[in-house]
Coordinates of C-alpha atoms and ligand atoms in Angstrom, one line a residue:
M1 CA -5.8 -17.6 -14.1
L2 CA -5.4 -13.9 -15.0
L3 CA -2.6 -13.5 -17.5
D4 CA -1.6 -10.2 -19.1
P5 CA -0.1 -10.0 -22.6
F6 CA 3.4 -10.2 -21.1
N7 CA 2.6 -13.5 -19.4
R8 CA 2.5 -12.0 -15.9
R9 CA 0.1 -13.8 -13.6
L10 CA -2.1 -11.2 -11.8
N11 CA -3.2 -12.6 -8.5
Y12 CA -3.0 -9.5 -6.2
L13 CA -5.7 -6.9 -5.9
R14 CA -5.5 -3.7 -3.8
L15 CA -8.8 -2.2 -2.9
S16 CA -8.7 1.5 -1.9
L17 CA -11.8 1.6 0.3
T18 CA -12.0 5.4 0.7
D19 CA -10.3 8.5 -0.5
R20 CA -10.6 10.1 3.0
C21 CA -7.6 10.1 5.3
N22 CA -7.0 11.4 8.8
L23 CA -3.4 12.4 8.0
R24 CA -2.0 14.7 5.4
C25 CA 1.4 13.2 4.7
L26 CA 3.4 15.7 2.7
Y27 CA 4.4 13.2 0.1
C28 CA 1.0 11.7 -0.3
M29 CA -1.6 14.5 -0.1
P30 CA -1.5 18.3 -0.6
E31 CA -1.8 20.2 2.7
G32 CA -5.3 21.4 1.9
G33 CA -6.3 17.8 1.0
V34 CA -7.8 16.9 -2.4
P35 CA -11.4 17.4 -3.5
K36 CA -13.4 14.6 -1.8
L37 CA -15.4 12.2 -3.7
A38 CA -19.1 12.5 -3.2
H39 CA -20.5 9.6 -1.1
E40 CA -22.5 8.3 -4.0
D41 CA -19.4 8.1 -6.1
I42 CA -17.6 5.8 -3.7
L43 CA -18.3 2.1 -4.2
S44 CA -20.6 0.6 -1.6
Y45 CA -19.3 -2.4 0.4
E46 CA -21.7 -4.6 -1.6
E47 CA -20.2 -3.3 -4.8
F48 CA -16.6 -4.0 -3.5
L49 CA -17.7 -7.5 -2.5
R50 CA -19.2 -8.2 -5.8
L51 CA -16.0 -7.1 -7.6
A52 CA -13.9 -9.0 -5.1
R53 CA -15.8 -12.3 -5.6
L54 CA -15.6 -11.9 -9.3
S55 CA -11.9 -11.2 -9.2
V56 CA -11.2 -14.2 -7.0
R57 CA -13.1 -16.4 -9.5
L58 CA -10.9 -14.9 -12.2
G59 CA -7.6 -15.7 -10.3
I60 CA -7.0 -13.1 -7.6
E61 CA -5.7 -14.8 -4.5
K62 CA -4.5 -11.9 -2.4
I63 CA -6.4 -8.8 -1.5
R64 CA -5.0 -5.8 0.4
L65 CA -7.2 -3.1 1.8
T66 CA -5.8 0.4 1.6
G67 CA -7.1 4.0 1.2
G68 CA -7.1 6.9 2.0
E69 CA -7.2 5.4 5.4
P70 CA -9.2 2.2 5.3
L71 CA -9.9 2.1 9.1
A72 CA -11.6 5.5 8.8
R73 CA -14.4 4.1 6.7
K74 CA -17.5 3.2 8.7
G75 CA -18.5 -0.4 8.6
V76 CA -15.0 -1.7 7.6
I77 CA -15.0 -4.5 10.1
P78 CA -18.1 -6.3 8.9
F79 CA -16.9 -5.8 5.4
I80 CA -13.6 -7.5 6.2
S81 CA -15.5 -10.5 7.7
E82 CA -17.5 -10.8 4.5
L83 CA -14.4 -10.6 2.4
A84 CA -12.7 -13.3 4.4
R85 CA -15.6 -15.6 3.7
I86 CA -15.1 -15.5 -0.1
P87 CA -14.2 -19.0 -1.2
G88 CA -10.8 -19.2 -2.8
I89 CA -9.3 -16.1 -1.2
K90 CA -5.9 -17.0 0.3
D91 CA -4.8 -13.8 1.9
I92 CA -6.3 -10.5 3.1
S93 CA -4.1 -7.8 4.4
L94 CA -4.4 -4.2 5.5
T95 CA -2.3 -1.1 5.1
T96 CA -3.1 1.5 7.7
N97 CA -1.6 4.7 9.1
G98 CA -2.3 3.2 12.6
V99 CA -4.2 6.2 13.9
L100 CA -7.3 4.1 14.7
L101 CA -5.5 0.8 15.3
A102 CA -5.3 0.8 19.1
E103 CA -9.0 0.6 19.3
Q104 CA -9.6 -1.7 16.3
A105 CA -6.6 -4.2 16.4
Q106 CA -8.6 -6.9 18.2
V107 CA -11.7 -6.7 16.0
I108 CA -9.6 -6.6 12.8
W109 CA -8.0 -9.8 13.9
E110 CA -11.4 -11.4 14.7
A111 CA -12.7 -10.3 11.2
G112 CA -9.9 -12.4 9.6
I113 CA -6.9 -10.3 9.0
R114 CA -3.5 -11.7 10.1
R115 CA -1.0 -9.5 8.3
I116 CA -0.8 -5.8 8.6
N117 CA 1.3 -2.9 7.3
I118 CA 1.5 0.2 9.4
S119 CA 3.0 3.4 7.9
L120 CA 5.4 5.3 10.1
D121 CA 7.9 7.6 8.6
S122 CA 9.6 8.9 11.8
L123 CA 10.3 7.8 15.3
D124 CA 10.5 11.4 16.5
P125 CA 7.0 12.7 17.5
G126 CA 7.8 16.3 16.4
R127 CA 9.1 15.2 13.0
Y128 CA 6.2 12.8 12.6
A129 CA 3.8 15.7 13.1
R130 CA 5.6 17.7 10.4
I131 CA 5.5 14.9 7.9
T132 CA 1.9 13.9 8.6
R133 CA 0.7 17.4 9.6
Q134 CA -1.0 15.7 12.6
D135 CA 0.4 15.4 16.1
L136 CA -0.5 11.7 16.5
F137 CA 2.8 9.8 16.9
H138 CA 2.0 8.4 20.3
Q139 CA -1.5 7.3 19.2
V140 CA 0.0 5.4 16.3
W141 CA 2.7 3.9 18.4
Q142 CA 0.0 2.6 20.8
G143 CA -1.7 1.1 17.7
I144 CA 1.5 -0.6 16.7
L145 CA 1.9 -2.1 20.2
A146 CA -1.8 -3.1 20.2
A147 CA -1.2 -5.0 16.9
E148 CA 1.8 -6.7 18.4
A149 CA -0.1 -7.7 21.5
V150 CA -3.0 -9.1 19.4
G151 CA -0.5 -11.3 17.4
F152 CA -0.5 -10.0 13.9
Q153 CA 2.4 -11.5 12.0
P154 CA 4.2 -10.1 10.3
I155 CA 3.8 -6.4 11.3
K156 CA 5.4 -4.5 8.6
I157 CA 6.3 -0.9 9.2
N158 CA 6.3 1.1 6.0
V159 CA 8.8 3.9 5.9
V160 CA 8.9 6.2 2.9
A161 CA 12.5 7.3 2.8
L162 CA 12.6 11.0 2.0
K163 CA 15.7 12.9 1.2
G164 CA 16.3 15.8 3.6
I165 CA 13.3 14.8 5.8
N166 CA 13.8 11.4 7.5
E167 CA 16.9 10.0 5.8
D168 CA 18.9 10.5 9.1
E169 CA 16.5 8.1 10.8
I170 CA 17.2 5.1 8.6
P171 CA 19.7 3.6 11.2
A172 CA 17.1 4.2 14.0
F173 CA 14.6 2.2 12.0
G174 CA 17.2 -0.5 11.4
R175 CA 17.8 -0.6 15.2
L176 CA 14.0 -1.1 15.7
S177 CA 14.3 -4.3 13.8
L178 CA 16.8 -5.5 16.3
E179 CA 14.5 -4.9 19.3
K180 CA 11.1 -5.7 17.9
P181 CA 9.8 -8.5 15.6
F182 CA 8.8 -5.9 13.0
H183 CA 9.6 -6.1 9.3
I184 CA 10.8 -2.6 8.5
R185 CA 10.1 -1.8 4.9
F186 CA 11.8 1.2 3.3
I187 CA 10.0 2.4 0.3
E188 CA 11.4 4.7 -2.4
F189 CA 9.4 7.9 -2.8
M190 CA 7.3 7.7 -5.9
P191 CA 6.5 10.8 -7.8
V192 CA 2.8 10.3 -8.1
G193 CA 0.1 13.0 -8.3
P194 CA 0.0 16.5 -9.8
E195 CA 1.2 18.2 -6.6
T196 CA 3.0 15.8 -4.3
G197 CA 4.5 14.0 -7.2
C198 CA 6.5 17.1 -8.2
Q199 CA 8.8 16.7 -5.3
A200 CA 11.3 14.6 -7.2
E201 CA 14.1 16.1 -5.0
R202 CA 12.7 14.0 -2.1
Y203 CA 13.7 10.8 -3.9
L204 CA 16.4 8.7 -2.1
P205 CA 17.5 5.7 -4.2
G206 CA 17.3 2.3 -2.6
D207 CA 21.0 1.7 -2.7
Q208 CA 21.7 4.8 -0.6
I209 CA 19.1 3.5 1.9
L210 CA 21.0 0.2 2.0
T211 CA 24.4 1.8 2.5
R212 CA 23.0 3.6 5.6
L213 CA 21.6 0.4 6.9
Q214 CA 24.9 -1.4 6.3
A215 CA 26.7 1.2 8.4
L216 CA 24.8 -0.3 11.4
G217 CA 26.0 -3.8 10.9
A218 CA 26.2 -6.7 8.4
L219 CA 22.9 -7.6 6.7
E220 CA 22.2 -11.2 6.0
P221 CA 20.0 -11.8 2.9
L222 CA 16.9 -13.7 3.6
N223 CA 15.6 -16.8 1.8
G224 CA 12.4 -16.3 -0.1
Q225 CA 13.7 -13.2 -1.7
G226 CA 11.8 -12.6 -4.9
L227 CA 9.0 -14.9 -3.8
D228 CA 7.6 -12.6 -1.2
G229 CA 6.4 -9.6 -3.3
P230 CA 8.8 -7.0 -4.5
A231 CA 10.8 -6.4 -1.4
R232 CA 14.5 -7.3 -1.2
R233 CA 14.9 -8.6 2.4
W234 CA 17.7 -8.9 5.0
K235 CA 18.2 -9.4 8.7
Y236 CA 20.8 -8.1 11.1
S237 CA 22.5 -10.9 13.1
G238 CA 20.4 -11.8 16.1
A239 CA 17.6 -9.4 15.2
R240 CA 14.0 -10.1 16.1
G241 CA 12.7 -8.4 13.0
E242 CA 13.9 -7.9 9.4
I243 CA 14.6 -5.2 6.8
G244 CA 12.9 -4.9 3.4
L245 CA 13.6 -2.5 0.6
I246 CA 11.1 -1.7 -2.0
S247 CA 12.6 0.2 -4.9
P248 CA 10.0 0.7 -7.6
I249 CA 12.2 3.4 -9.3
S250 CA 15.8 2.2 -9.0
H251 CA 15.2 -1.6 -9.1
H252 CA 11.8 -1.6 -10.7
F253 CA 9.9 -4.9 -10.5
C254 CA 7.7 -4.4 -13.6
P255 CA 8.6 -7.9 -15.1
S256 CA 7.1 -9.6 -12.0
C257 CA 4.3 -7.2 -11.3
N258 CA 1.2 -9.2 -10.3
R259 CA -1.0 -6.2 -9.2
L260 CA -4.3 -4.6 -10.0
R261 CA -5.7 -1.7 -8.1
L262 CA -9.3 -0.6 -7.6
T263 CA -9.9 2.9 -6.5
A264 CA -12.6 4.0 -4.1
D265 CA -14.6 5.3 -7.0
G266 CA -14.5 2.0 -8.8
K267 CA -11.7 2.6 -11.4
L268 CA -9.4 -0.3 -12.2
R269 CA -5.8 0.6 -12.6
T270 CA -3.3 -1.9 -14.0
C271 CA -0.2 0.2 -13.2
I272 CA 0.4 2.5 -10.3
F273 CA 2.0 5.1 -12.6
S274 CA -0.5 4.9 -15.4
D275 CA -3.7 7.0 -15.7
D276 CA -5.3 4.4 -17.9
E277 CA -8.3 3.6 -15.8
T278 CA -11.3 1.4 -16.4
D279 CA -14.6 2.4 -15.0
L280 CA -16.1 -0.6 -13.3
R281 CA -18.5 1.5 -11.2
E282 CA -20.5 2.6 -14.2
A283 CA -20.6 -0.9 -15.6
L284 CA -21.8 -2.2 -12.2
R285 CA -24.4 0.5 -11.8
Q286 CA -25.7 0.1 -15.4
G287 CA -26.5 -3.5 -14.5
A288 CA -23.6 -5.4 -16.1
T289 CA -23.7 -9.1 -15.6
D290 CA -20.7 -11.0 -14.1
A291 CA -19.7 -12.2 -17.5
Q292 CA -19.8 -8.6 -18.9
L293 CA -17.7 -7.3 -15.9
E294 CA -15.2 -10.1 -16.4
D295 CA -14.9 -9.2 -20.0
I296 CA -14.3 -5.5 -19.1
I297 CA -11.6 -6.6 -16.5
Q298 CA -9.9 -8.8 -19.1
Q299 CA -9.9 -5.9 -21.6
A300 CA -8.2 -3.7 -19.0
I301 CA -5.6 -6.3 -18.3
A302 CA -4.8 -6.6 -22.0
R303 CA -3.7 -3.0 -21.8
K304 CA -1.5 -3.4 -18.7
P305 CA 1.7 -1.5 -19.5
K306 CA 4.9 -3.6 -19.8
E307 CA 6.7 -1.2 -17.5
H308 CA 6.3 2.2 -16.0
P309 CA 8.0 5.3 -17.2
H310 CA 10.4 5.8 -14.2
Q311 CA 13.1 3.3 -15.3
S312 CA 15.9 4.5 -13.0
S313 CA 15.1 8.0 -11.8
P314 CA 11.8 9.7 -11.0
V315 CA 10.0 11.8 -13.6
P316 CA 8.2 14.4 -11.6
G317 CA 4.5 15.1 -11.9
R318 CA 3.3 11.9 -13.4
C319 CA -0.3 10.8 -12.8
R320 CA -3.5 12.8 -12.4
R321 CA -4.3 11.1 -9.1
E322 CA -2.6 11.8 -5.9
M323 CA -1.3 8.7 -4.1
S324 CA -3.9 9.1 -1.4
K325 CA -6.5 8.3 -4.1
I326 CA -4.6 5.3 -5.5
G327 CA -3.7 3.6 -2.2
G328 CA 0.0 3.0 -2.6
Ligands
SAM401 N1 -3.6 5.5 4.9 C1 -2.9 4.2 4.8 C2 -1.5 4.3 5.2 O1 -1.0 5.4 5.5 O2 -0.8 3.3 5.2 C3 -3.1 3.6 3.4 C4 -2.9 4.4 2.2 S1 -1.3 5.0 1.9 C5 -1.5 5.8 0.4 C6 -0.4 3.5 1.5 C7 1.1 3.6 1.5 O3 1.5 4.4 0.4 C8 1.7 4.2 2.8 O4 2.6 3.3 3.3 C9 2.3 5.5 2.3 O5 3.4 5.8 3.1 C10 2.7 5.1 0.9 N2 2.9 6.3 0.0 C11 2.1 7.3 -0.1 N3 2.6 8.2 -1.0 C12 3.7 7.7 -1.5 C13 4.7 8.1 -2.4 N4 4.6 9.2 -3.1 N5 5.8 7.3 -2.6 C14 5.9 6.1 -1.9 N6 5.0 5.7 -1.0 C15 3.9 6.4 -0.8

């Protein structure tokens, strides 16, 4: 079991498979993109698998694949199949922008993934294009429908609520949970990265998101709250889907944080907002044994911060890495 100094059990690892993305969401990546990692700086699938196996032996039970855009990395499907074969792994999930999902939904399922999060910040194609700087709404929507047809459950739709940009669509997303069996998860904007993280004026507190959702109808709290990750969850009466609210700033969940993150260039991060990174790639490539790698991971965990610096409002411009290089 992996325990940090505050007795938190760490059982969840997020792997950012690539820094490349086929969108340029204005809150995640600067318009011109960010300098790309050289191919040799990105962990190979074999390196990811070695670290994943070792992490599972240490106590990781859940792995989420993220990016950049994980489906944009070549060879991702055979990699997922290998990951799914690791003894002891209980759950593999994927966060994707959905651009390549229509063509890949079936093979992702066959590779072993059952739970999928799809990012969609607007239901209006024109606005979607302004937010993502790519005119791909219909392609993503086809991806969502393909995931539904294949049978992923749940399908979570991640919506970053942005003041002055998509806040007026909060009720429309609420209505979507009435019609479709989707879990709509509103996420507070996090001020991460030297450029995108400076837009603290985009931050919309979770309680304001909730007020707008309540205007649509009464929300029934759902059982399992607190057990199912950091989301507070509700459902409209008779809805096919549900609503989740992730408020890392206004209702931060640091005391129950169970996460570790591994970036595409092999840096282990123990807190999304902390630039304290541990270089596992160098250790791997210098021939570290499993025991040595485990020791390095344990040392990193011993430094996991008790809480992050945004304890009720966002502090702009934190973190050297843009979110696109952390993976959300
Ligand atoms: N490309 C994939 C996607 O779009 O889902 C995976 C990577 S993306 C960085 C993962 C998640 O982080 C997405 O749901 C995205 O909306 C969210 N995200 C990115 N920047 C964010 C920010 N500054 N605050 C809150 N969420 C953010």
